């Protein structure tokens, strides 16, 4: 049961008003036995063929829900107006190494009323809210979103690996709509907080800036929402005197929907991202890298539990010009995940998940955990082939 501390506010200095506040301690402790095996294969048509598997078994955290510890509070200011705060920290309960040393999951303060909510601070982006809502596994455990993983993967020549504000953004100013019939949504702006000189001969940069928004509609068993985000990023190619900064933008649009038939709930999502790099010079234009993904999923209630399943696919497009009529195939991957959650109570659940990712044409995505792919064996280059994993665990919320 949630522990709430009721605090009677002190009489205001003017002595004319009083308010009531609540502060709540909350959290999730999630632990699972996990095994992941990532297989690489040789791709050269000459020489011996190798297949190398890197595997690891571990006691992990956050298999069903992300382990966390947080504090949240709200003060009734009267007249339908309220002020609130939310501080949420990640924890690694499997080894105890990470505790309440930061509040990187969420650290916000808000003012809310009939006009909606104004929220300031670090929070999830509208894009990832959409992706978690329309994926049966969300972004947690080995069944979690392949689309999110692909949008943060290090892909040579692109800014996806440097997209640090894809999931969460700091220094955000957000506005959330009040409930307008079945409509809901928000807009967000995350400040880059870059130092600028005036006059300045160097090109200005907005690296770290986030712009996003989301609009959805729900009625009865149906829910649909779309989101858009622009993240200003930068990465460096080369090293030493040859190092070159590559600033640019990653723009993402996604659309998701669910329909609950009672006996089953269907999930669907499509996503499109575009990485746009600034030109190095007039002779070297920037090369865009597109990323397209889709997901189909279902949950089926069974007694006190629920079966979860999903299939997703992602594909990169480097927009390369064919050489002598030949165009290299672009990387792509697909993922199949199946799981079961057995609720022992409202706060405690047992779960199990199995998932597999298949890579083609140089993609190197995994089920979201485990060791790195082997890249060489016996002086032969290897390429990522597949990732297979399973986990069984327990989650408790408070």
Short mmCIF file of C-alpha atoms in Angstrom, two decimals:
data_model
loop_
_atom_site.label_atom_id
_atom_site.label_comp_id
_atom_site.label_asym_id
_atom_site.label_seq_id
_atom_site.Cartn_x
_atom_site.Cartn_y
_atom_site.Cartn_z
CA UNK A 1 0.00 0.00 0.00
CA UNK A 2 1.32 3.41 -0.91
CA UNK A 3 2.69 5.37 2.00
CA UNK A 4 1.26 8.86 2.10
CA UNK A 5 2.28 11.63 4.46
CA UNK A 6 -0.43 14.22 5.05
CA UNK A 7 1.01 17.62 5.87
CA UNK A 8 -1.12 20.57 7.03
CA UNK A 9 0.34 23.69 5.41
CA UNK A 10 1.32 26.61 7.57
CA UNK A 11 -0.91 29.65 7.56
CA UNK A 12 0.23 32.07 4.89
CA UNK A 13 2.08 35.18 5.99
CA UNK A 14 -0.99 37.23 5.35
CA UNK A 15 -2.97 34.87 7.56
CA UNK A 16 -5.78 34.81 5.05
CA UNK A 17 -5.44 31.34 3.49
CA UNK A 18 -4.28 27.80 4.09
CA UNK A 19 -3.58 24.82 1.84
CA UNK A 20 -3.23 21.06 2.05
CA UNK A 21 -0.34 19.02 0.65
CA UNK A 22 0.38 15.30 0.16
CA UNK A 23 3.79 13.74 -0.36
CA UNK A 24 4.05 10.14 -1.57
CA UNK A 25 6.98 7.74 -1.61
CA UNK A 26 6.62 5.26 -4.48
CA UNK A 27 8.69 2.78 -6.41
CA UNK A 28 9.20 -0.44 -8.31
CA UNK A 29 11.58 -3.30 -7.47
CA UNK A 30 11.93 -5.72 -10.39
CA UNK A 31 14.41 -8.61 -10.64
CA UNK A 32 14.76 -11.39 -13.22
CA UNK A 33 17.01 -14.25 -14.23
CA UNK A 34 18.04 -13.45 -17.81
CA UNK A 35 19.94 -15.28 -20.52
CA UNK A 36 20.92 -13.65 -23.82
CA UNK A 37 22.93 -15.10 -26.71
CA UNK A 38 24.09 -12.87 -29.58
CA UNK A 39 25.37 -14.65 -32.71
CA UNK A 40 27.75 -13.29 -35.34
CA UNK A 41 28.77 -14.91 -38.64
CA UNK A 42 31.50 -14.38 -41.19
CA UNK A 43 30.36 -12.78 -44.42
CA UNK A 44 33.32 -13.12 -46.75
CA UNK A 45 32.68 -15.48 -49.65
CA UNK A 46 36.27 -16.73 -49.37
CA UNK A 47 37.88 -18.63 -46.53
CA UNK A 48 36.26 -20.60 -43.70
CA UNK A 49 32.75 -19.82 -42.50
CA UNK A 50 32.50 -18.98 -38.80
CA UNK A 51 29.55 -18.67 -36.45
CA UNK A 52 30.43 -17.17 -33.04
CA UNK A 53 27.98 -16.87 -30.17
CA UNK A 54 28.48 -14.46 -27.24
CA UNK A 55 26.17 -15.39 -24.37
CA UNK A 56 25.64 -14.38 -20.76
CA UNK A 57 23.37 -15.36 -17.88
CA UNK A 58 22.68 -12.80 -15.21
CA UNK A 59 20.38 -11.61 -12.49
CA UNK A 60 19.03 -8.40 -14.00
CA UNK A 61 16.61 -5.64 -13.02
CA UNK A 62 13.71 -4.06 -14.89
CA UNK A 63 12.37 -7.05 -16.81
CA UNK A 64 8.68 -6.10 -16.59
CA UNK A 65 8.83 -2.55 -15.21
CA UNK A 66 11.82 -0.27 -14.72
CA UNK A 67 13.09 -0.39 -11.13
CA UNK A 68 12.81 3.05 -9.56
CA UNK A 69 12.34 5.08 -6.40
CA UNK A 70 10.51 8.36 -6.36
CA UNK A 71 8.79 11.11 -4.47
CA UNK A 72 5.81 13.07 -5.68
CA UNK A 73 3.60 15.64 -4.04
CA UNK A 74 0.70 17.93 -4.74
CA UNK A 75 -0.64 21.03 -3.04
CA UNK A 76 -4.21 22.20 -3.45
CA UNK A 77 -4.05 25.94 -3.99
CA UNK A 78 -7.82 26.36 -4.13
CA UNK A 79 -10.03 27.45 -6.97
CA UNK A 80 -9.19 24.34 -8.98
CA UNK A 81 -5.49 25.23 -9.02
CA UNK A 82 -2.76 22.89 -7.80
CA UNK A 83 1.04 22.76 -7.67
CA UNK A 84 2.99 19.50 -7.76
CA UNK A 85 6.45 17.99 -8.05
CA UNK A 86 7.79 14.62 -9.23
CA UNK A 87 11.30 13.29 -8.54
CA UNK A 88 12.05 9.78 -9.86
CA UNK A 89 15.39 7.95 -9.75
CA UNK A 90 16.51 4.72 -11.45
CA UNK A 91 17.76 1.94 -9.16
CA UNK A 92 19.67 -1.27 -9.88
CA UNK A 93 18.34 -3.62 -7.25
CA UNK A 94 20.20 -6.61 -8.71
CA UNK A 95 23.55 -5.27 -7.46
CA UNK A 96 22.60 -2.21 -5.41
CA UNK A 97 25.15 -0.10 -7.28
CA UNK A 98 22.69 2.60 -8.35
CA UNK A 99 20.43 4.28 -5.84
CA UNK A 100 18.92 7.71 -5.37
CA UNK A 101 21.99 9.53 -6.69
CA UNK A 102 20.08 11.35 -9.43
CA UNK A 103 16.54 11.86 -10.70
CA UNK A 104 17.18 11.25 -14.39
CA UNK A 105 13.92 9.38 -14.95
CA UNK A 106 11.89 12.45 -14.09
CA UNK A 107 12.40 15.70 -12.19
CA UNK A 108 9.58 18.17 -12.72
CA UNK A 109 7.51 20.83 -11.02
CA UNK A 110 4.02 21.66 -12.30
CA UNK A 111 1.13 24.09 -12.07
CA UNK A 112 -2.25 22.67 -13.11
CA UNK A 113 -5.84 23.81 -13.36
CA UNK A 114 -8.78 23.94 -15.72
CA UNK A 115 -6.41 25.36 -18.36
CA UNK A 116 -4.31 22.17 -18.35
CA UNK A 117 -0.83 21.66 -16.92
CA UNK A 118 2.40 23.60 -17.22
CA UNK A 119 5.33 21.27 -16.42
CA UNK A 120 9.01 22.25 -16.10
CA UNK A 121 12.06 19.98 -15.95
CA UNK A 122 13.34 16.62 -17.19
CA UNK A 123 10.72 14.18 -18.47
CA UNK A 124 9.88 11.61 -21.14
CA UNK A 125 9.44 12.96 -24.65
CA UNK A 126 6.11 12.83 -26.44
CA UNK A 127 7.61 10.43 -29.00
CA UNK A 128 8.59 7.76 -26.49
CA UNK A 129 5.29 8.17 -24.62
CA UNK A 130 3.57 7.15 -27.84
CA UNK A 131 5.87 4.22 -28.49
CA UNK A 132 5.50 2.83 -24.97
CA UNK A 133 1.74 3.24 -25.00
CA UNK A 134 1.26 1.32 -28.25
CA UNK A 135 3.70 -1.54 -27.63
CA UNK A 136 2.54 -4.48 -25.44
CA UNK A 137 6.03 -4.63 -23.87
CA UNK A 138 6.64 -0.88 -23.68
CA UNK A 139 10.37 -0.18 -23.54
CA UNK A 140 11.24 -2.64 -20.75
CA UNK A 141 12.91 -6.04 -20.66
CA UNK A 142 14.03 -8.20 -23.55
CA UNK A 143 10.61 -7.84 -25.22
CA UNK A 144 10.88 -4.02 -25.26
CA UNK A 145 10.54 -1.77 -28.29
CA UNK A 146 12.80 -2.54 -31.26
CA UNK A 147 11.82 0.84 -32.73
CA UNK A 148 13.20 2.72 -29.72
CA UNK A 149 16.40 0.63 -29.79
CA UNK A 150 16.90 1.38 -33.50
CA UNK A 151 16.45 5.11 -32.94
CA UNK A 152 19.28 5.08 -30.39
CA UNK A 153 21.61 2.58 -32.09
CA UNK A 154 25.06 3.62 -33.32
CA UNK A 155 24.81 3.50 -37.11
CA UNK A 156 27.94 4.63 -39.03
CA UNK A 157 27.43 7.96 -40.75
CA UNK A 158 24.26 8.86 -38.86
CA UNK A 159 23.31 10.75 -35.72
CA UNK A 160 21.02 8.10 -34.23
CA UNK A 161 23.65 6.95 -31.76
CA UNK A 162 24.05 10.51 -30.46
CA UNK A 163 20.30 11.07 -30.11
CA UNK A 164 20.46 11.46 -26.33
CA UNK A 165 17.13 13.30 -26.08
CA UNK A 166 15.08 10.67 -27.89
CA UNK A 167 13.59 9.10 -24.75
CA UNK A 168 13.94 11.86 -22.22
CA UNK A 169 14.91 15.51 -22.49
CA UNK A 170 16.21 17.92 -19.87
CA UNK A 171 15.36 21.59 -19.40
CA UNK A 172 11.90 21.12 -20.89
CA UNK A 173 8.93 23.45 -20.79
CA UNK A 174 5.77 21.44 -21.45
CA UNK A 175 2.09 22.20 -21.74
CA UNK A 176 -0.49 19.43 -21.37
CA UNK A 177 -4.05 19.85 -22.58
CA UNK A 178 -6.93 19.43 -20.17
CA UNK A 179 -9.27 16.60 -21.12
CA UNK A 180 -11.34 17.90 -24.03
CA UNK A 181 -13.86 15.14 -24.61
CA UNK A 182 -11.62 12.29 -25.68
CA UNK A 183 -8.71 14.46 -26.84
CA UNK A 184 -5.37 14.60 -25.04
CA UNK A 185 -1.90 15.85 -25.88
CA UNK A 186 1.06 18.05 -25.06
CA UNK A 187 3.75 20.24 -26.59
CA UNK A 188 7.34 20.50 -25.35
CA UNK A 189 10.45 22.60 -25.84
CA UNK A 190 13.78 21.57 -24.34
CA UNK A 191 16.40 24.30 -24.16
CA UNK A 192 19.84 23.58 -25.61
CA UNK A 193 21.50 25.83 -23.03
CA UNK A 194 24.46 26.52 -25.33
CA UNK A 195 26.75 29.47 -24.65
CA UNK A 196 26.76 32.04 -27.46
CA UNK A 197 29.27 34.80 -28.10
CA UNK A 198 28.49 38.11 -29.76
CA UNK A 199 30.07 38.87 -32.11
CA UNK A 200 30.90 35.28 -33.03
CA UNK A 201 32.51 34.10 -36.25
CA UNK A 202 31.73 30.45 -35.57
CA UNK A 203 28.45 28.90 -36.60
CA UNK A 204 25.97 28.71 -33.72
CA UNK A 205 24.72 25.32 -32.57
CA UNK A 206 21.55 24.09 -30.92
CA UNK A 207 22.89 20.67 -29.98
CA UNK A 208 20.78 19.28 -27.14
CA UNK A 209 17.59 21.12 -28.11
CA UNK A 210 14.33 19.17 -28.21
CA UNK A 211 11.04 20.18 -29.82
CA UNK A 212 8.08 17.81 -29.65
CA UNK A 213 4.38 17.33 -29.35
CA UNK A 214 1.63 14.74 -29.22
CA UNK A 215 -2.10 14.64 -29.93
CA UNK A 216 -4.40 11.72 -29.25
CA UNK A 217 -8.04 10.73 -29.04
CA UNK A 218 -9.65 7.97 -27.00
CA UNK A 219 -13.23 6.78 -26.84
CA UNK A 220 -14.43 3.52 -25.33
CA UNK A 221 -12.10 0.69 -26.37
CA UNK A 222 -10.34 2.76 -29.06
CA UNK A 223 -7.22 4.91 -28.59
CA UNK A 224 -5.10 6.62 -31.23
CA UNK A 225 -2.28 9.18 -31.00
CA UNK A 226 0.42 10.77 -33.16
CA UNK A 227 3.62 12.47 -32.10
CA UNK A 228 6.44 14.48 -33.66
CA UNK A 229 9.89 15.39 -32.36
CA UNK A 230 12.99 17.19 -33.53
CA UNK A 231 16.24 16.58 -31.66
CA UNK A 232 19.37 18.61 -32.44
CA UNK A 233 22.38 16.29 -32.21
CA UNK A 234 26.07 16.17 -33.05
CA UNK A 235 28.72 13.48 -33.37
CA UNK A 236 32.39 13.47 -34.34
CA UNK A 237 34.06 11.60 -37.20
CA UNK A 238 37.79 11.05 -37.33
CA UNK A 239 40.23 11.70 -34.50
CA UNK A 240 42.98 14.12 -33.54
CA UNK A 241 43.61 16.84 -36.09
CA UNK A 242 41.25 15.07 -38.50
CA UNK A 243 38.29 15.15 -36.10
CA UNK A 244 35.20 16.77 -37.61
CA UNK A 245 31.98 17.68 -35.81
CA UNK A 246 28.81 16.63 -37.62
CA UNK A 247 25.86 18.63 -36.27
CA UNK A 248 22.36 18.01 -37.53
CA UNK A 249 18.82 17.03 -36.61
CA UNK A 250 16.88 13.82 -36.08
CA UNK A 251 13.19 14.23 -36.88
CA UNK A 252 10.70 11.56 -35.82
CA UNK A 253 7.01 11.02 -36.48
CA UNK A 254 4.99 8.09 -35.18
CA UNK A 255 1.37 7.01 -35.10
CA UNK A 256 -0.05 4.35 -32.82
CA UNK A 257 -3.43 2.87 -31.95
CA UNK A 258 -5.05 0.20 -29.77
CA UNK A 259 -8.46 -1.42 -29.75
CA UNK A 260 -9.67 -3.46 -26.78
CA UNK A 261 -12.11 -6.21 -27.74
CA UNK A 262 -12.26 -7.48 -24.16
CA UNK A 263 -11.03 -10.97 -25.04
CA UNK A 264 -7.94 -9.38 -26.66
CA UNK A 265 -6.37 -5.95 -27.12
CA UNK A 266 -4.71 -5.15 -30.44
CA UNK A 267 -1.72 -2.80 -30.82
CA UNK A 268 -0.29 -1.13 -33.90
CA UNK A 269 2.38 1.49 -34.56
CA UNK A 270 4.26 3.02 -37.48
CA UNK A 271 7.32 5.23 -37.09
CA UNK A 272 9.50 7.28 -39.43
CA UNK A 273 12.73 9.04 -38.46
CA UNK A 274 15.07 11.13 -40.62
CA UNK A 275 18.62 11.98 -39.65
CA UNK A 276 19.70 15.18 -41.41
CA UNK A 277 23.39 16.11 -41.20
CA UNK A 278 24.65 19.59 -42.09
CA UNK A 279 26.89 19.80 -45.15
CA UNK A 280 30.63 19.60 -44.40
CA UNK A 281 31.32 22.10 -47.19
CA UNK A 282 29.97 23.11 -50.59
CA UNK A 283 31.52 20.00 -52.11
CA UNK A 284 30.34 17.54 -49.44
CA UNK A 285 26.60 17.76 -48.76
CA UNK A 286 25.07 16.06 -45.77
CA UNK A 287 23.61 12.62 -46.28
CA UNK A 288 20.18 11.86 -44.84
CA UNK A 289 19.59 8.47 -43.22
CA UNK A 290 15.95 7.38 -42.91
CA UNK A 291 14.63 4.86 -40.41
CA UNK A 292 11.22 3.25 -40.82
CA UNK A 293 9.59 0.91 -38.33
CA UNK A 294 6.30 -0.76 -37.60
CA UNK A 295 4.84 -2.96 -34.87
CA UNK A 296 1.85 -5.26 -34.46
CA UNK A 297 0.97 -6.62 -31.03
CA UNK A 298 -1.69 -8.20 -28.85
CA UNK A 299 -2.47 -8.82 -25.19
CA UNK A 300 -4.90 -11.52 -24.07
CA UNK A 301 -6.19 -11.65 -20.49
CA UNK A 302 -6.11 -15.15 -19.00
CA UNK A 303 -7.52 -15.40 -15.48
CA UNK A 304 -5.29 -13.32 -13.18
CA UNK A 305 -2.67 -12.92 -15.90
CA UNK A 306 -2.13 -11.65 -19.42
CA UNK A 307 -0.36 -13.05 -22.50
CA UNK A 308 1.67 -10.52 -24.50
CA UNK A 309 3.01 -10.86 -28.04
CA UNK A 310 4.48 -8.52 -30.65
CA UNK A 311 6.21 -8.49 -34.03
CA UNK A 312 8.19 -5.46 -35.17
CA UNK A 313 10.50 -4.50 -38.00
CA UNK A 314 12.89 -1.62 -38.67
CA UNK A 315 14.83 -0.62 -41.77
CA UNK A 316 17.49 2.03 -42.38
CA UNK A 317 17.75 3.82 -45.73
CA UNK A 318 21.08 5.54 -46.46
CA UNK A 319 19.73 7.08 -49.67
CA UNK A 320 22.89 6.00 -51.49
CA UNK A 321 23.42 6.62 -55.18
CA UNK A 322 23.84 3.31 -57.03
CA UNK A 323 27.36 2.64 -58.34
CA UNK A 324 27.35 1.13 -61.84
CA UNK A 325 23.67 0.34 -61.31
CA UNK A 326 24.33 -1.57 -58.07
CA UNK A 327 23.01 -0.38 -54.73
CA UNK A 328 24.15 -1.96 -51.48
CA UNK A 329 21.30 -3.39 -49.41
CA UNK A 330 20.41 -1.28 -46.37
CA UNK A 331 20.42 -2.69 -42.82
CA UNK A 332 17.17 -4.04 -41.41
CA UNK A 333 16.01 -6.14 -38.47
CA UNK A 334 12.87 -7.75 -37.10
CA UNK A 335 11.85 -8.86 -33.62
CA UNK A 336 9.40 -11.40 -32.25
CA UNK A 337 8.52 -11.32 -28.54
CA UNK A 338 6.21 -13.47 -26.43
CA UNK A 339 5.52 -13.21 -22.72
CA UNK A 340 3.18 -13.91 -19.84
CA UNK A 341 2.45 -11.86 -16.71
CA UNK A 342 0.79 -13.53 -13.71
CA UNK A 343 -0.60 -11.06 -11.20
CA UNK A 344 -0.37 -12.35 -7.62
CA UNK A 345 -1.95 -9.11 -6.37
CA UNK A 346 -2.41 -5.53 -7.49
CA UNK A 347 1.21 -4.82 -6.61
CA UNK A 348 3.07 -8.09 -7.21
CA UNK A 349 3.48 -10.07 -10.42
CA UNK A 350 5.52 -12.96 -11.81
CA UNK A 351 6.51 -12.85 -15.48
CA UNK A 352 8.38 -14.58 -18.25
CA UNK A 353 9.45 -13.35 -21.69
CA UNK A 354 11.26 -14.82 -24.69
CA UNK A 355 12.40 -12.73 -27.67
CA UNK A 356 14.45 -13.01 -30.84
CA UNK A 357 15.94 -10.36 -33.14
CA UNK A 358 17.12 -11.20 -36.68
CA UNK A 359 19.57 -8.81 -38.39
CA UNK A 360 20.33 -8.41 -42.09
CA UNK A 361 22.74 -6.34 -44.20
CA UNK A 362 24.83 -5.07 -41.31
CA UNK A 363 22.17 -4.25 -38.72
CA UNK A 364 23.37 -5.08 -35.20
CA UNK A 365 20.34 -4.75 -32.92
CA UNK A 366 19.78 -7.02 -29.92
CA UNK A 367 16.90 -8.00 -27.65
CA UNK A 368 18.05 -5.05 -25.55
CA UNK A 369 20.48 -6.79 -23.22
CA UNK A 370 23.39 -9.20 -23.06
CA UNK A 371 26.98 -9.07 -24.34
CA UNK A 372 28.19 -7.28 -27.45
CA UNK A 373 28.33 -9.10 -30.77
CA UNK A 374 31.71 -10.64 -31.59
CA UNK A 375 33.26 -8.66 -34.46
CA UNK A 376 36.30 -10.81 -35.30
CA UNK A 377 37.33 -14.45 -34.95
CA UNK A 378 40.57 -16.02 -36.08
CA UNK A 379 41.43 -12.79 -37.97
CA UNK A 380 38.14 -12.96 -39.85
CA UNK A 381 35.57 -10.14 -39.75
CA UNK A 382 32.15 -11.05 -38.38
CA UNK A 383 28.72 -9.49 -38.81
CA UNK A 384 25.79 -9.52 -36.36
CA UNK A 385 23.24 -12.19 -37.22
CA UNK A 386 20.73 -12.77 -34.41
CA UNK A 387 19.98 -12.12 -30.75
CA UNK A 388 17.98 -14.55 -28.60
CA UNK A 389 16.98 -14.15 -24.97
CA UNK A 390 14.63 -15.18 -22.20
CA UNK A 391 13.93 -13.95 -18.67
CA UNK A 392 11.82 -14.95 -15.66
CA UNK A 393 11.24 -12.57 -12.80
CA UNK A 394 9.17 -10.87 -10.13
CA UNK A 395 8.02 -7.28 -9.89
CA UNK A 396 6.74 -5.50 -6.79
CA UNK A 397 5.37 -1.96 -6.71
CA UNK A 398 4.76 0.26 -3.71
#
